[in-house]
Coordinates of C-alpha atoms and ligand atoms in Angstrom, one line a residue:
X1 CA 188.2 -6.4 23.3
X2 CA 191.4 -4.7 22.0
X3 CA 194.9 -6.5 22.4
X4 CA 197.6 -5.3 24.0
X5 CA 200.5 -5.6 21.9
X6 CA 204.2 -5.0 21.9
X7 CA 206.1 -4.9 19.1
X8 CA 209.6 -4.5 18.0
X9 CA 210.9 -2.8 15.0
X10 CA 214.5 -4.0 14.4
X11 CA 214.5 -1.7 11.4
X12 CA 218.1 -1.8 9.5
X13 CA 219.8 -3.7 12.5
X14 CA 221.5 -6.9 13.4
X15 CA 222.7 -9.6 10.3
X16 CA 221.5 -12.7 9.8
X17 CA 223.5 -14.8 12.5
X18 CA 222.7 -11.8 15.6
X19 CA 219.3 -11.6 14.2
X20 CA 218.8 -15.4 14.8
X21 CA 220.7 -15.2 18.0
X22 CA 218.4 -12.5 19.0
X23 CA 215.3 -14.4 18.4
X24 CA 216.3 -17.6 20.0
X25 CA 217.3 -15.9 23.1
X26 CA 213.7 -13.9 23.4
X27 CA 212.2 -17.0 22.6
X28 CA 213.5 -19.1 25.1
X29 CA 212.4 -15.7 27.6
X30 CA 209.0 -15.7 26.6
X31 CA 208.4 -19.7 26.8
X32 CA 209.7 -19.5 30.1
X33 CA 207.5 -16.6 31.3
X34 CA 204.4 -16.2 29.2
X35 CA 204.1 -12.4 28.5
X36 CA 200.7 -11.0 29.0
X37 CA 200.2 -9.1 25.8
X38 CA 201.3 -10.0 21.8
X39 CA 204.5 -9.6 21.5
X40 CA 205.5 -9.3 17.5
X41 CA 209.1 -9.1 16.0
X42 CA 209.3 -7.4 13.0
X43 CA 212.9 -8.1 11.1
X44 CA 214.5 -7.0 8.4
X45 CA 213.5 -9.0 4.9
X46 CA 216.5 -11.7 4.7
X47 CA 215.6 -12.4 8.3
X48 CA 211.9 -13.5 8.4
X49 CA 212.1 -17.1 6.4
X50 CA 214.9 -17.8 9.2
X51 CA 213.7 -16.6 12.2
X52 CA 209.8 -17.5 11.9
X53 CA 210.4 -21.1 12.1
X54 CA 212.5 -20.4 14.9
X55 CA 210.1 -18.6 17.6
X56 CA 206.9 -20.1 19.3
X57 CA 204.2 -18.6 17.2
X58 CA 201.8 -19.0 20.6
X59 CA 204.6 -16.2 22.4
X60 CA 205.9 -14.6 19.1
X61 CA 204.6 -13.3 15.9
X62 CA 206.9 -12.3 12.5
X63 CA 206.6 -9.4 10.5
X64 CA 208.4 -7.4 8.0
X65 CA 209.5 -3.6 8.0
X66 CA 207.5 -2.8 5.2
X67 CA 206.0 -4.0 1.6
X68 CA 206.0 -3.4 -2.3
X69 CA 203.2 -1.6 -3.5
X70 CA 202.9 -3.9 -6.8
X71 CA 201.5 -7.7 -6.6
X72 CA 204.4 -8.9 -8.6
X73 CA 206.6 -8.4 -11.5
X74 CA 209.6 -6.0 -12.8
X75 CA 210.6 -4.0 -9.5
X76 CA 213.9 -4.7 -9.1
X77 CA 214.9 -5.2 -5.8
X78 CA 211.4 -5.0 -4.2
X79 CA 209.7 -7.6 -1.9
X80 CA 206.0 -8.4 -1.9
X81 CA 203.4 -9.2 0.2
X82 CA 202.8 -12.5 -0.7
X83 CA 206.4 -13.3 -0.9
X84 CA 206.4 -11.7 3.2
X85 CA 203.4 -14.1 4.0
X86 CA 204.8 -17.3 2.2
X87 CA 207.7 -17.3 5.0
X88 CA 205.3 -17.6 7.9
X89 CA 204.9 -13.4 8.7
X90 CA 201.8 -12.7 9.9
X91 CA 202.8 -8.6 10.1
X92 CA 204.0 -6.1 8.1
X93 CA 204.8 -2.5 9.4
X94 CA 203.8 0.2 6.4
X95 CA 203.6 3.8 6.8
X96 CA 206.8 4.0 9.2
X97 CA 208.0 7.5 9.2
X98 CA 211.4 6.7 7.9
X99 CA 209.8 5.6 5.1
X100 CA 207.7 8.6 4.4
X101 CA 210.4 10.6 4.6
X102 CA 213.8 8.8 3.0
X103 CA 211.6 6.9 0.5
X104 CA 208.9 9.5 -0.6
X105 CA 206.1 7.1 0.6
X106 CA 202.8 9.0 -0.5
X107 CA 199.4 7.9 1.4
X108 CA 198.4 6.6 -2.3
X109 CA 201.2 4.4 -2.1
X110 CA 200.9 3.4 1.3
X111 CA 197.1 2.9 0.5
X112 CA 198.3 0.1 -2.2
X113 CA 200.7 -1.5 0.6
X114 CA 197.8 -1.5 2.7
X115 CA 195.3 -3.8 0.4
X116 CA 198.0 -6.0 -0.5
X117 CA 199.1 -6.5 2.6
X118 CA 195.6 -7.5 3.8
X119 CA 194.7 -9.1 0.4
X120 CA 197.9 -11.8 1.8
X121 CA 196.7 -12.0 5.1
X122 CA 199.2 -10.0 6.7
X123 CA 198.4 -7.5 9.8
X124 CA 199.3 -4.0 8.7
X125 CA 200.7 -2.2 11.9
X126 CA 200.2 1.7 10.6
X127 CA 202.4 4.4 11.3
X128 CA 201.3 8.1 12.1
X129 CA 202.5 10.9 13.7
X130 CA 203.6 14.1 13.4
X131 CA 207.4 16.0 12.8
X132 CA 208.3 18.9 15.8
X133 CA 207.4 21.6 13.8
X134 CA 203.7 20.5 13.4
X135 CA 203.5 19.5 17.5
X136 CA 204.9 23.0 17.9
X137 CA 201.9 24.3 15.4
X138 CA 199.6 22.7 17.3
X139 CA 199.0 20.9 14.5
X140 CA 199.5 17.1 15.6
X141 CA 195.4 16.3 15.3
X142 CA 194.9 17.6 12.1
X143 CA 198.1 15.6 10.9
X144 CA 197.2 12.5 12.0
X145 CA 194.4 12.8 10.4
X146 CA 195.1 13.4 7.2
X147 CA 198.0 10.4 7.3
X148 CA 194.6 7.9 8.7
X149 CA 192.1 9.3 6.1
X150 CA 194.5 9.6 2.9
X151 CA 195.7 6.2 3.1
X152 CA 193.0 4.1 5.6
X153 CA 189.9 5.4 5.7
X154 CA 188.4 3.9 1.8
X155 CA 188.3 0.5 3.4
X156 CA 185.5 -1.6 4.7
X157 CA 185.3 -1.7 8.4
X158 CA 185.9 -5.1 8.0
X159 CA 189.4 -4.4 6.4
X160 CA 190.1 -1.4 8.8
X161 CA 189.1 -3.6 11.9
X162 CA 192.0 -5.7 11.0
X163 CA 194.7 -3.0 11.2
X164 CA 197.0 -2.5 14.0
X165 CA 198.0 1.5 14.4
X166 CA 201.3 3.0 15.9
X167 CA 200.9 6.8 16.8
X168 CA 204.9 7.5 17.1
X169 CA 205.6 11.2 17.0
X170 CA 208.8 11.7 14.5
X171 CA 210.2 14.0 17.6
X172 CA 210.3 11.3 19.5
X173 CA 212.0 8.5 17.1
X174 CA 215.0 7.5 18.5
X175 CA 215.8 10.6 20.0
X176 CA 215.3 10.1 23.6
X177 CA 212.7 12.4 24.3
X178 CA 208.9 10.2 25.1
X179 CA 206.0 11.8 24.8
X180 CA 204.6 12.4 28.0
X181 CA 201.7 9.9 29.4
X182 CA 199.7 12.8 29.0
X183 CA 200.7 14.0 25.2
X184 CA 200.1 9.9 24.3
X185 CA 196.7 9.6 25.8
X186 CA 195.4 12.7 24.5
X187 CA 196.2 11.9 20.7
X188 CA 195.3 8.0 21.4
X189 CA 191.9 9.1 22.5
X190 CA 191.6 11.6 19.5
X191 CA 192.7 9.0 16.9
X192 CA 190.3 6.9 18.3
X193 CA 187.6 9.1 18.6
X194 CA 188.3 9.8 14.5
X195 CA 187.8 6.1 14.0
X196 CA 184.7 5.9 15.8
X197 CA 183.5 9.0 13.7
X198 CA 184.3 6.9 10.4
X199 CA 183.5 3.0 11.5
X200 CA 181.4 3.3 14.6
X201 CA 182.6 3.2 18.5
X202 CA 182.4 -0.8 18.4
X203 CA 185.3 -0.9 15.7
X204 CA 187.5 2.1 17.5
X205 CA 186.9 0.2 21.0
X206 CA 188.3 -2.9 19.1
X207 CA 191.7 -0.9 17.1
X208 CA 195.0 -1.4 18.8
X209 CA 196.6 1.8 18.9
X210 CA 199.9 1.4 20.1
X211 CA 202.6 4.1 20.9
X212 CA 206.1 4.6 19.6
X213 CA 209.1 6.5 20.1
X214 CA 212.1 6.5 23.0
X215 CA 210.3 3.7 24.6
X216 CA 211.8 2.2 27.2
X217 CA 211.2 -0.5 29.9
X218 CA 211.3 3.0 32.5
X219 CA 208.7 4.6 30.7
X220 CA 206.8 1.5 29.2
X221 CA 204.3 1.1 32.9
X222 CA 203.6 4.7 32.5
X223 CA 202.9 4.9 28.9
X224 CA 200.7 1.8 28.8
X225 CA 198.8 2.7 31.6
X226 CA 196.5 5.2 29.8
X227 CA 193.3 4.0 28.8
X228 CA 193.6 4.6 25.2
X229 CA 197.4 3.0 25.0
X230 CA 197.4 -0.4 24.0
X231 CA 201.2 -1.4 23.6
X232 CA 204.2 -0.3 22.2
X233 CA 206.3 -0.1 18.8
X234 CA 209.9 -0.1 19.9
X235 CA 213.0 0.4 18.3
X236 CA 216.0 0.5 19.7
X237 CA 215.3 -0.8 23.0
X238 CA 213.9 -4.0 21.0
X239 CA 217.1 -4.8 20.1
X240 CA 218.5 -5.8 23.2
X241 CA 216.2 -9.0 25.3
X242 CA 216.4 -7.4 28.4
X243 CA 215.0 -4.3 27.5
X244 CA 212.6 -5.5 25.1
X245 CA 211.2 -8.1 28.1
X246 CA 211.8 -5.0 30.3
X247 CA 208.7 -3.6 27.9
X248 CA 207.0 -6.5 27.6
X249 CA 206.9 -6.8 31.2
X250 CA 204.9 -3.7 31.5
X251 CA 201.5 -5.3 31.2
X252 CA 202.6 -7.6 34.0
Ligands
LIG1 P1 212.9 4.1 19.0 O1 212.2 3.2 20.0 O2 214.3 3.8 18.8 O3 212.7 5.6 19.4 O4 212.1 3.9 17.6 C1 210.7 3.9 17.6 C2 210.3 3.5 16.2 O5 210.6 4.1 15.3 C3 209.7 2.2 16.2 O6 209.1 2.0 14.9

């Protein structure tokens, strides 16, 4: 069966010394009282080869914030998959909607991310989801679509059953508006029902599809409830222990 997961995206926060600090103290947390889903920090780059050897890899995984698209070479200023993997990450978060739109991340790009990613035995955790204007269109399906299919939906269902999704609505990205239970499920059951379409109900049963945007340990029980919610990509309530356990503590 599918995992329930939380994870936290620290995305261009904390420095090296608060980022540690901010690891140890979940750590210590999480030993104490077992959570009872995955719970994955994802950190900034410079982080990663100090904080995995830090956490409890049973309670925590690692990941990174993103990937190069290239195996290795003259990129000035890029970091690669296998470099991500050689400190001990076992994720990587691609697609993440800041990066589609401040970075000009294509889905062919995001398609190469994707395959090196996996080729270095790292667990994408895909972004999709849709800007306001689209929601207000109606158009939320269709979009999600096109970001699963354009950049996903050429691999093997082995590959894809290895792939982690976040559905996080660009609206509500740090803005403090959560979709409603309601608006979650219905696109959750929809992007699942697009994967059983491509790789069979067995595989979309199996896909983590987890929900991000203005989520919150207040919100996190009602979220996570639905069926087709399995967890939570959190920003900026993953940056504080409380509230991030607050989250975690949902699936208690
Ligand atoms: P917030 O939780 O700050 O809205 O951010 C969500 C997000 O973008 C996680 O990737």
């Amino acid at each position: 069966m599918r995992k329930n997961i939380v994870a936290g995206n620290w995305k261009m926060n904390k420095n090296l010394q608060e980022g540690i600090a901010l690891a140890k103290e979940l750590n210590e947390i999480l030993v104490a009282d077992k959570p009872n889903c995955d719970v994955v920090i994802c950190t900034p780059f410079i982080h990663l080869a100090s904080v995995t050897p830090l956490v409890d890899a049973t309670v925590i995984g690692v990941g990174a914030e993103n990937c190069a698209d290239k195996v290795s070479g003259a990129y000035t200023g890029e970091v690669s998959a296998e470099m991500i993997s050689s400190t001990g990450a076992k994720y990587v978060i691609l697609g993440h909607s800041e990066r589609r739109a401040y970075y000009h991340e294509t889905f062919e790009i995001l398609k190469e991310k994707v395959k090196l990613a996996l080729a270095n035995g790292l667990t994408p955790i895909f972004c999709i989801g849709e800007v306001l204007e689209e929601r207000e269109a109606g158009k939320q399906n269709e979009v999600v679509y096109a970001q699963l299919a354009g950049s996903l939906y050429d691999l093997s269902a082995e590959d894809f059953s290895k792939i982690i999704l976040a559905y996080e609505p660009v609206w509500a990205i740090g803005t403090g508006k959560t979709a409603t239970a309601e608006q979650a499920q219905e696109i959750h059951a929809y992007i699942r029902s697009t994967i059983a379409e491509k790789y069979g109900k067995e595989v979309a049963e199996n896909t983590s599809i987890l929900y991000g945007g203005s989520c919150k340990p207040s919100n996190a029980k009602e979220l996570f409830a639905n069926q087709d919610v399995d967890g939570g990509l959190i920003g900026g309530a993953a940056l504080k222990v409380a509230d991030f356990k607050g989250i975690i503590d949902a699936f208690k």
